[in-house]
Short mmCIF file of C-alpha atoms and ligand atoms in Angstrom, two decimals:
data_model
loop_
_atom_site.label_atom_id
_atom_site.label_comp_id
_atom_site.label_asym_id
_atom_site.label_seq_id
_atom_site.Cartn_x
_atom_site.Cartn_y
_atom_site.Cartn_z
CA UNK I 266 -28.06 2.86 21.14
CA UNK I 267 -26.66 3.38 17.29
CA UNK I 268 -23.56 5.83 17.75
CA UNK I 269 -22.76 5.17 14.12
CA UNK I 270 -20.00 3.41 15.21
CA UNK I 271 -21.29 0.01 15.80
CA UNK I 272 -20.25 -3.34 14.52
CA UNK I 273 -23.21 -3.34 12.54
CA UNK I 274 -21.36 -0.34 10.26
CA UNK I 275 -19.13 -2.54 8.60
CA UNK I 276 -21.87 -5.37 8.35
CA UNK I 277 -23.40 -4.02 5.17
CA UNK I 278 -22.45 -3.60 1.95
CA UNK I 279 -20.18 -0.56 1.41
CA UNK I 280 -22.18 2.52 -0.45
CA UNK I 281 -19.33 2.26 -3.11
CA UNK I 282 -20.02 -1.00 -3.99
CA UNK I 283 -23.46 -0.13 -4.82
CA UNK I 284 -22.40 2.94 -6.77
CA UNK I 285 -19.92 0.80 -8.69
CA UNK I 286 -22.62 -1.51 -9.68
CA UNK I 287 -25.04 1.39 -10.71
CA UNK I 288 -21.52 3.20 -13.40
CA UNK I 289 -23.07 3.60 -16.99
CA UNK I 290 -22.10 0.84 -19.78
CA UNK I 291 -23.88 1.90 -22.41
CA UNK I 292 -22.64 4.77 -25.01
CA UNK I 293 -26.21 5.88 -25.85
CA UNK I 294 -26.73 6.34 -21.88
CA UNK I 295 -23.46 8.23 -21.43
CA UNK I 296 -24.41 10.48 -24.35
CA UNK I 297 -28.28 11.29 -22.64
CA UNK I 298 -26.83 11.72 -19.21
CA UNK I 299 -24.37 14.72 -20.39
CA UNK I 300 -27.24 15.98 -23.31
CA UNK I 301 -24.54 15.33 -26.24
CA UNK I 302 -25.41 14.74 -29.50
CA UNK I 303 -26.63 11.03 -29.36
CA UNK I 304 -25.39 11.11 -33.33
CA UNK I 305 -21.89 11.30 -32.13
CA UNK I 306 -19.91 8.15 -33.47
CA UNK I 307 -18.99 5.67 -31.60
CA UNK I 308 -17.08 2.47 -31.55
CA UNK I 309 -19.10 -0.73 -32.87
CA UNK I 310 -20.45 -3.42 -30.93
CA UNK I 311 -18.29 -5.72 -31.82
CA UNK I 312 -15.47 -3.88 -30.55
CA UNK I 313 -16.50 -2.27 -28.12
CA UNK I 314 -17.82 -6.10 -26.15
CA UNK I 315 -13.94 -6.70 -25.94
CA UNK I 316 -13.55 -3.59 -24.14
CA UNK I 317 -16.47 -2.08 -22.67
CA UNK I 318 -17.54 0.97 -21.55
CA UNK I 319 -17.62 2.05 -18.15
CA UNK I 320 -18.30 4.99 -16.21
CA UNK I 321 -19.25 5.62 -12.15
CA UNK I 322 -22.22 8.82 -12.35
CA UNK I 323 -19.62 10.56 -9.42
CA UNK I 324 -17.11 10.81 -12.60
CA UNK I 325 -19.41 11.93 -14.96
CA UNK I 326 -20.61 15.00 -12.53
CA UNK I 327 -17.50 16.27 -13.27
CA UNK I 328 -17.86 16.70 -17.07
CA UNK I 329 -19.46 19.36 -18.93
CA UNK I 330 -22.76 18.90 -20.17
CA UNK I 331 -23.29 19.13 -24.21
CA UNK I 332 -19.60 19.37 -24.49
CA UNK I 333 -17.71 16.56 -26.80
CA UNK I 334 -14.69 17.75 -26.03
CA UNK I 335 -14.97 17.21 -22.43
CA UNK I 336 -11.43 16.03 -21.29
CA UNK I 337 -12.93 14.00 -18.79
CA UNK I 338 -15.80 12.64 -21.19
CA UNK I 339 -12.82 11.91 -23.97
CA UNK I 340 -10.99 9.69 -21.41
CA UNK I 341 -13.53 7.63 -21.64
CA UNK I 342 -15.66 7.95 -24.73
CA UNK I 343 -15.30 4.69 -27.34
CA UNK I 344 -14.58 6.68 -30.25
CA UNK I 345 -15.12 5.33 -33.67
CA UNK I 346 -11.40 6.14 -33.95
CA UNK I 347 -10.29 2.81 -32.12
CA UNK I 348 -11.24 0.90 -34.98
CA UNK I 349 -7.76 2.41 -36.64
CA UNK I 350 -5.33 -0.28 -37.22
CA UNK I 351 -1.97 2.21 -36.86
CA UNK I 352 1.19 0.78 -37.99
CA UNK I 353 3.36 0.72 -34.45
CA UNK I 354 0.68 0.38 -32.19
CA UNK I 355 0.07 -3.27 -30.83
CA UNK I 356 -1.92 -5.49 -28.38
CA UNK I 357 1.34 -5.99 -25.61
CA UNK I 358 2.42 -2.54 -25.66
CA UNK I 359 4.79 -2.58 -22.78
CA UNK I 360 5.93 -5.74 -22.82
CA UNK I 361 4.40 -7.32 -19.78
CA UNK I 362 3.11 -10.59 -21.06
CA UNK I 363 6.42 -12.03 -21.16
CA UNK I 364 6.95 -10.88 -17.03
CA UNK I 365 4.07 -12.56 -15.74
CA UNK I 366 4.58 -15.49 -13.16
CA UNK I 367 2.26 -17.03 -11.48
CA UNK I 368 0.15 -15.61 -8.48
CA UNK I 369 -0.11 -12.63 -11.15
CA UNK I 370 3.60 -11.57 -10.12
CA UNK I 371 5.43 -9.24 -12.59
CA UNK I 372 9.07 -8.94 -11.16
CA UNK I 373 10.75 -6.65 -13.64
CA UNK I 374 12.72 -4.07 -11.35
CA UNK I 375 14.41 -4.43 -8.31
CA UNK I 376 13.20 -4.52 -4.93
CA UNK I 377 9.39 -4.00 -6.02
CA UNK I 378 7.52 -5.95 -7.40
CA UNK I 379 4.21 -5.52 -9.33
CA UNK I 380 1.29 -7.95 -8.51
CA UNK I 381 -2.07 -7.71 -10.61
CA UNK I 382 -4.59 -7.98 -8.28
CA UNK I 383 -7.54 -8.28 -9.97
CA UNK I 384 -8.48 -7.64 -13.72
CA UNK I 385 -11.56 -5.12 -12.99
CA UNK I 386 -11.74 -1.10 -12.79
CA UNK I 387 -14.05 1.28 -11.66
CA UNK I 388 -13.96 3.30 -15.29
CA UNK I 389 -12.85 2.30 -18.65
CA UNK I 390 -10.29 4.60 -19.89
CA UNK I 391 -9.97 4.10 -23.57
CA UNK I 392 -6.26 4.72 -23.58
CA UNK I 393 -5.46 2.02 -21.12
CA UNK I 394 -2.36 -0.12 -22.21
CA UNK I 395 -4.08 -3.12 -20.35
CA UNK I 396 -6.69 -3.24 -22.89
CA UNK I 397 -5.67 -6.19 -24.15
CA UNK I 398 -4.69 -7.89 -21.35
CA UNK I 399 -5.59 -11.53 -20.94
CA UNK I 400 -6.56 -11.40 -17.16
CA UNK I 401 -8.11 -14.74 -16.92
CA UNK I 402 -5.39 -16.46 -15.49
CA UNK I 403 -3.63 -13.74 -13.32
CA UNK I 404 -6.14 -12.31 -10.85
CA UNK I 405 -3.93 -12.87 -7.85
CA UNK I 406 -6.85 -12.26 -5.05
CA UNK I 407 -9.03 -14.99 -6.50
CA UNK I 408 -6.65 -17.89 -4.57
CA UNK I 409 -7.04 -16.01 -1.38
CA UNK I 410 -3.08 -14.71 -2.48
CA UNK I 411 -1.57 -18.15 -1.64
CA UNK I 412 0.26 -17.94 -5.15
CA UNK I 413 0.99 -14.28 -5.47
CA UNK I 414 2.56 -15.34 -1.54
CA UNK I 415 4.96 -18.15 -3.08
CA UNK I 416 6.18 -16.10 -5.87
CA UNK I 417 7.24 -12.88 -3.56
CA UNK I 418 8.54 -15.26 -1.01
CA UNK I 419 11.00 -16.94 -4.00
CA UNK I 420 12.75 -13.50 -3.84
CA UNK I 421 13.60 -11.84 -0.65
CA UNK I 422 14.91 -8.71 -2.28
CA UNK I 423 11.75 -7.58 -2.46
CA UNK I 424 11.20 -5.00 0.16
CA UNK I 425 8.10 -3.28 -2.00
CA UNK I 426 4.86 -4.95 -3.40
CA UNK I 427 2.83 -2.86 -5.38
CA UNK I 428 -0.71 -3.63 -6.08
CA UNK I 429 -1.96 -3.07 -9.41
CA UNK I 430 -4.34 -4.04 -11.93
CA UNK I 431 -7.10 -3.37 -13.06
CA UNK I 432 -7.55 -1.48 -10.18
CA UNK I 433 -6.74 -2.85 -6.68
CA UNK I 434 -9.51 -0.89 -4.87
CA UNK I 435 -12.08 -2.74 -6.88
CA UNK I 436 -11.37 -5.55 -4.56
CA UNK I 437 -12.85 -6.10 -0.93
CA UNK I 438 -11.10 -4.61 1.98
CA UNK I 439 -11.23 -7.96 3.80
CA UNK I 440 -8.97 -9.46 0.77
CA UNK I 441 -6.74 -6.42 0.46
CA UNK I 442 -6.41 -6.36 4.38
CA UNK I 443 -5.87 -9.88 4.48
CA UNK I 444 -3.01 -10.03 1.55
CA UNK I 445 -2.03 -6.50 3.67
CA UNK I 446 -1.15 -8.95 6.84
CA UNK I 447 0.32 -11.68 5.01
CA UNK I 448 2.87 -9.19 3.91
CA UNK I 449 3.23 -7.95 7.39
CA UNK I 450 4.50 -11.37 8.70
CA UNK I 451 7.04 -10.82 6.20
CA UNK I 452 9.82 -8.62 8.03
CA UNK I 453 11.83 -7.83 4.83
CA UNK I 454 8.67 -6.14 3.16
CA UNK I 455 8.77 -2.63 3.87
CA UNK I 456 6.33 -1.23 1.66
CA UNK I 457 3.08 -1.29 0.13
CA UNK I 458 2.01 0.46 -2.69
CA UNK I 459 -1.22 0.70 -4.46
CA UNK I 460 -1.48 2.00 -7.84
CA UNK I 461 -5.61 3.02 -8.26
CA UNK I 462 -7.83 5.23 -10.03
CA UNK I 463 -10.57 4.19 -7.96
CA UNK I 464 -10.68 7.25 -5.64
CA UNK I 465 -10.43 9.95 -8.03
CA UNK I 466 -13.56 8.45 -10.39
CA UNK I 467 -15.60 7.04 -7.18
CA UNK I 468 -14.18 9.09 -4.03
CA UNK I 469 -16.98 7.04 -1.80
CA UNK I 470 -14.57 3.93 -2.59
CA UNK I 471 -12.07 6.04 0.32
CA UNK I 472 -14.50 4.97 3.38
CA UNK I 473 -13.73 3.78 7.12
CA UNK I 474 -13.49 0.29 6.30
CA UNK I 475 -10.00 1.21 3.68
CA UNK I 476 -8.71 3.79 5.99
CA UNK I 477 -9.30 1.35 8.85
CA UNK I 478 -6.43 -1.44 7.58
CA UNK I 479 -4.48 1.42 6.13
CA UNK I 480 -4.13 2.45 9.23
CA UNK I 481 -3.33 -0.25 11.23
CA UNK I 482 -0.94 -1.73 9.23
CA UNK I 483 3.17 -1.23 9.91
CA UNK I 484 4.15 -1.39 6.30
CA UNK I 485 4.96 2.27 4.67
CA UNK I 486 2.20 2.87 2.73
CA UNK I 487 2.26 4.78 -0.80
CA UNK I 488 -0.82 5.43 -2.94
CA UNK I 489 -0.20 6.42 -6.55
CA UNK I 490 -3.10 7.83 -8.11
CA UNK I 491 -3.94 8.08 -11.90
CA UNK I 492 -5.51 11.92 -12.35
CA UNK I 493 -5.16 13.92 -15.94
CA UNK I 494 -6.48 16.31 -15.64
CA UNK I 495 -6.74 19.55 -12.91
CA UNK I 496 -11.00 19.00 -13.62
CA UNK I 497 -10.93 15.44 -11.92
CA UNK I 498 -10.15 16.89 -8.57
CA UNK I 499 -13.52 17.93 -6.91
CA UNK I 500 -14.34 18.36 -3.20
CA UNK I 501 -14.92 14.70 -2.30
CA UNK I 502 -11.95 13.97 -4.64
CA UNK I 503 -9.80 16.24 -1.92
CA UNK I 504 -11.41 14.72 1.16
CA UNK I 505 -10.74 11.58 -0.22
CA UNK I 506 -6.87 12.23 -0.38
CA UNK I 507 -7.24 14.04 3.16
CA UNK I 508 -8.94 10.97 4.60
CA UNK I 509 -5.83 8.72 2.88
CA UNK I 510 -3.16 11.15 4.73
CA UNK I 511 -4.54 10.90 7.72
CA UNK I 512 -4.59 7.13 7.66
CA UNK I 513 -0.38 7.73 7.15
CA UNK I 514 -0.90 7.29 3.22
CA UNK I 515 2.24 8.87 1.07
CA UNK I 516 -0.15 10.06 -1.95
CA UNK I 517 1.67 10.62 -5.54
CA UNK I 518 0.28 10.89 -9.44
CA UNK I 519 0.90 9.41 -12.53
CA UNK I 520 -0.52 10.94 -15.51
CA UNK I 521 -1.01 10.10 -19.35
CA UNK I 522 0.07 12.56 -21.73
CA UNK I 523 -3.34 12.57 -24.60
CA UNK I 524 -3.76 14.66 -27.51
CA UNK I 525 -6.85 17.47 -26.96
CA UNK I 526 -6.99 16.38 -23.36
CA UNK I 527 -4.25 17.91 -21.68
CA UNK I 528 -1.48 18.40 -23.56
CA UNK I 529 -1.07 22.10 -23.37
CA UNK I 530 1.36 23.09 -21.01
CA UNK I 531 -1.23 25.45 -19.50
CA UNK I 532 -3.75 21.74 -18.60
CA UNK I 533 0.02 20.57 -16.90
CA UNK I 534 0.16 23.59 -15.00
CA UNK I 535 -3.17 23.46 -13.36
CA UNK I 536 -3.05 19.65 -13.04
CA UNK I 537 0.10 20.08 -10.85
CA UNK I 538 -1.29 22.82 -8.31
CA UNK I 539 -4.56 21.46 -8.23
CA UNK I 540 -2.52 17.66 -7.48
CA UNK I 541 -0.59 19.77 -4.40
CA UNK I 542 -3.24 21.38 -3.10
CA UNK I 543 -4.84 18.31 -1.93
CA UNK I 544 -1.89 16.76 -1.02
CA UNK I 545 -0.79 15.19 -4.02
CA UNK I 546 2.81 15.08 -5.55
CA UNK I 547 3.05 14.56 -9.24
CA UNK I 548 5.33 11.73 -9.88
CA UNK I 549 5.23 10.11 -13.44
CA UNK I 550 3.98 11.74 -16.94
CA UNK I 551 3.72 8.61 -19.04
CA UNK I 552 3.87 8.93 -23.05
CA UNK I 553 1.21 6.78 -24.00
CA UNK I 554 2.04 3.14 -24.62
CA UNK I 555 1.05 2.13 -28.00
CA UNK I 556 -1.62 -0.01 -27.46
CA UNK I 557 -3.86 -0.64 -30.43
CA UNK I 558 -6.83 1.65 -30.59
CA UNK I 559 -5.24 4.42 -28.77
CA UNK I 560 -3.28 5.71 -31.32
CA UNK I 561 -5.51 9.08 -31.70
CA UNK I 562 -4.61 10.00 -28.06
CA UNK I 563 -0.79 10.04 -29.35
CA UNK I 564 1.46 13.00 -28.74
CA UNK I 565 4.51 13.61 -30.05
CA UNK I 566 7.95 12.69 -27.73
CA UNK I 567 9.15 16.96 -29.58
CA UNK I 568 5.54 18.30 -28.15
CA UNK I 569 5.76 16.66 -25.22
CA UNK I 570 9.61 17.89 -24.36
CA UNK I 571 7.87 21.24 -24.91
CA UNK I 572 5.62 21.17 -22.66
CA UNK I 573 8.07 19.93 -20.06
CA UNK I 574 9.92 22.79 -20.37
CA UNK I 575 7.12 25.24 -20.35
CA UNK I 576 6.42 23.56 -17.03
CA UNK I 577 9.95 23.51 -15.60
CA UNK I 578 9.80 27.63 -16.31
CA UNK I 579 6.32 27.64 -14.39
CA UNK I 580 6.45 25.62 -11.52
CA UNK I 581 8.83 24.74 -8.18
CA UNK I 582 11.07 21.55 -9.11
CA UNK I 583 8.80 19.53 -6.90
CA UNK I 584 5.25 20.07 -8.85
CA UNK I 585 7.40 18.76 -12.62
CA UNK I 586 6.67 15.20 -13.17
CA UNK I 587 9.05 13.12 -14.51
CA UNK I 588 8.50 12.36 -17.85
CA UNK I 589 8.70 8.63 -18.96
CA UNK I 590 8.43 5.86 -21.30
CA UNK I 591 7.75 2.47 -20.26
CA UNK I 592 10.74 0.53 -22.63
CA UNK I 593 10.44 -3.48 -22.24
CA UNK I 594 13.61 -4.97 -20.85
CA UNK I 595 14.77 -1.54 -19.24
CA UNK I 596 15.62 -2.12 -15.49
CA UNK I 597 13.51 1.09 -14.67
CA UNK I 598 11.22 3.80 -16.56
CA UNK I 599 12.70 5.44 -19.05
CA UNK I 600 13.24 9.10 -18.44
CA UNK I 601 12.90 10.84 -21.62
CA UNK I 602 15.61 13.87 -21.67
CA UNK I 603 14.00 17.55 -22.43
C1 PLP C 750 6.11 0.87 -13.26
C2 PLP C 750 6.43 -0.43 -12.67
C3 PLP C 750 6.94 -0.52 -11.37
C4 PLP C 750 7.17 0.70 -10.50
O1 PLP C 750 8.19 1.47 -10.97
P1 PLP C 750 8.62 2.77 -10.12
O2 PLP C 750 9.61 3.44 -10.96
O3 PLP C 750 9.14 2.28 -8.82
O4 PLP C 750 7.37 3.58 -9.93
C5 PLP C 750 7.27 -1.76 -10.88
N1 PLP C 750 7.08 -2.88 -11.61
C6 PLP C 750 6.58 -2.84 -12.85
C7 PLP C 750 6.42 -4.10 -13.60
C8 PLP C 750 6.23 -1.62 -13.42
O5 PLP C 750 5.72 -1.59 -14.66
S1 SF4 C 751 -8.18 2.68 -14.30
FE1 SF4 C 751 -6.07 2.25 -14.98
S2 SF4 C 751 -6.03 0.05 -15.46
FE2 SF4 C 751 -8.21 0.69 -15.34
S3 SF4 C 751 -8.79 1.21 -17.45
FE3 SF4 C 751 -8.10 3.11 -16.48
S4 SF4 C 751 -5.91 3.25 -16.99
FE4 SF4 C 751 -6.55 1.13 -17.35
#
């Protein structure tokens, strides 16, 4: 008899990888599946093979149909913008190049450490400071984590390994579980954190398989999602997170601050209640990094010190993000006073 719960459950191939495979990569198909203007310009060719689109349908369910000025659909839309070479805004935005060992190890503050796990994502967000990223050589999962392994055992101090990418949860569960109990035989690790997007633009990627290592495992586990906006959160969105808390997940958010997406204080407001209301704790709101050809999602550091404070007058001390600048060679974020 098939309870549903037979070993034959995890023997296929998970229903997110499929819908991963099936996420749009074409503009013009983007543009027909949300009935906008196919007219609307777009990034060329050229460009846009260096950084493609991409885009899972559960994301684009959430947008409005027709509407350009989606905030979902801009977050990922290859504007014909991009193309602007803006004095100040470069390929290495943050610095990060210079960080990177070996085993795709980027040791910069102490006690954690950053690894980049793999180079792919389940969307494309066109603001993403890791653009420009040469991934070839870092993809820590690809050696089965035997290098990533040597560099975090060189320094004992650190007690937290964050996976990060790309996106982490683009990876198998048998390589994240496996990396999961090499840390494990490590007694000083304490920690492991996972810094995705994956559940809020494919919720299907939170199944029984993830949960299942999650779980099991004895490190303290902290999941820092990447939501900017209150309209990302839909039902499967919030049993995603529910499903993460029950495995004894510690769920927080970072969010980009981008011009005409939600950087009124009112899209702040709603973005922090929605976050709690599944469960969520804002954590970070990141000025954007300036990357080239994301200068038009740039907001002022004067507009964005108003919004904090509209949001400090609106909302409990534990729903205001903390609102940062990544600065390279600083021992930590930058907190930017307001
Ligand atoms: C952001 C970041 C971290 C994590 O910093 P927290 O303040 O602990 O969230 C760690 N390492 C690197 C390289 C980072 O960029
Ligand atoms: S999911 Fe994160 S790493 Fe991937 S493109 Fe978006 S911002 Fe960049």
């Amino acid at each position: 008899m098939d309870d549903g719960l037979a070993p034959t459950e995890f023997s296929a191939r998970p229903a997110w990888q499929t819908a991963l495979a099936q996420a749009i990569t074409r503009p013009a198909d983007l543009l027909t599946a949300l009935g906008i203007d196919p007219a609307l310009p777009a990034l060329d060719t050229e460009r846009l093979r260096d950084f493609p689109i991409r885009v899972p349908h559960s994301f684009i369910a959430r947008m409005r149909r027709g509407d350009a000025q989606d905030p979902l659909f801009r977050q990922v839309w290859p504007s014909n913008q991009e193309a602007e070479d803006v004095p100040g805004f470069t390929a290495d935005a943050v610095g990060d190049l210079h960080k990177l060992k070996t085993g795709g190890v980027i040791h910069k503050y102490h006690g954690r450490a950053l690894v980049i796990a793999t180079g792919a994502c389940a969307v494309n967000c066109r603001y993403c400071f890791r653009r420009h990223f040469p991934y070839g050589d870092t993809m820590a999962a690809r050696g089965q984590w035997r290098e990533t392994l040597v560099a975090l055992d060189a320094d004992p101090s650190i007690e937290e390994v964050i996976l990060s990418g790309g996106d982490p949860l683009a990876l198998t569960d048998d390589k994240l579980a496996a990396f999961a109990e090499a840390l494990e035989s490590r007694p000083w690790i304490r920690r492991l954190r996972l810094h995705t997007r994956v559940p809020v633009v494919l919720p299907a990627r939170v199944d029984a398989r993830l949960t299942a290592w999650l779980r099991a495992s004895r490190l303290q586990k902290v999941v820092v999602l990447h939501i900017n906006h209150a309209n990302e959160i839909d039902d499967a969105v919030a049993t995603a997170c529910r499903d993460l808390r029950d495995a004894g997940v510690t769920l927080l958010n970072q969010a980009v601050l981008l011009r005409g997406i939600n950087d009124a204080t009112e899209d702040q407001v709603k973005l922090s209640e929605r976050l709690f209301s599944v469960g969520i704790l804002p954590y970070y709101l990141h000025v954007l990094d300036r990357v080239s050809g994301a200068a038009h999602f740039d907001v002022s550091d004067k507009h964005a010190q108003s919004i904090m404070q509209g949001l400090a007058a609106r909302l409990p001390g534990y729903l205001v993000p903390r609102l940062v600048r990544e600065i390279a060679g600083e021992p930590a974020k930058t907190l930017l006073p307001w």
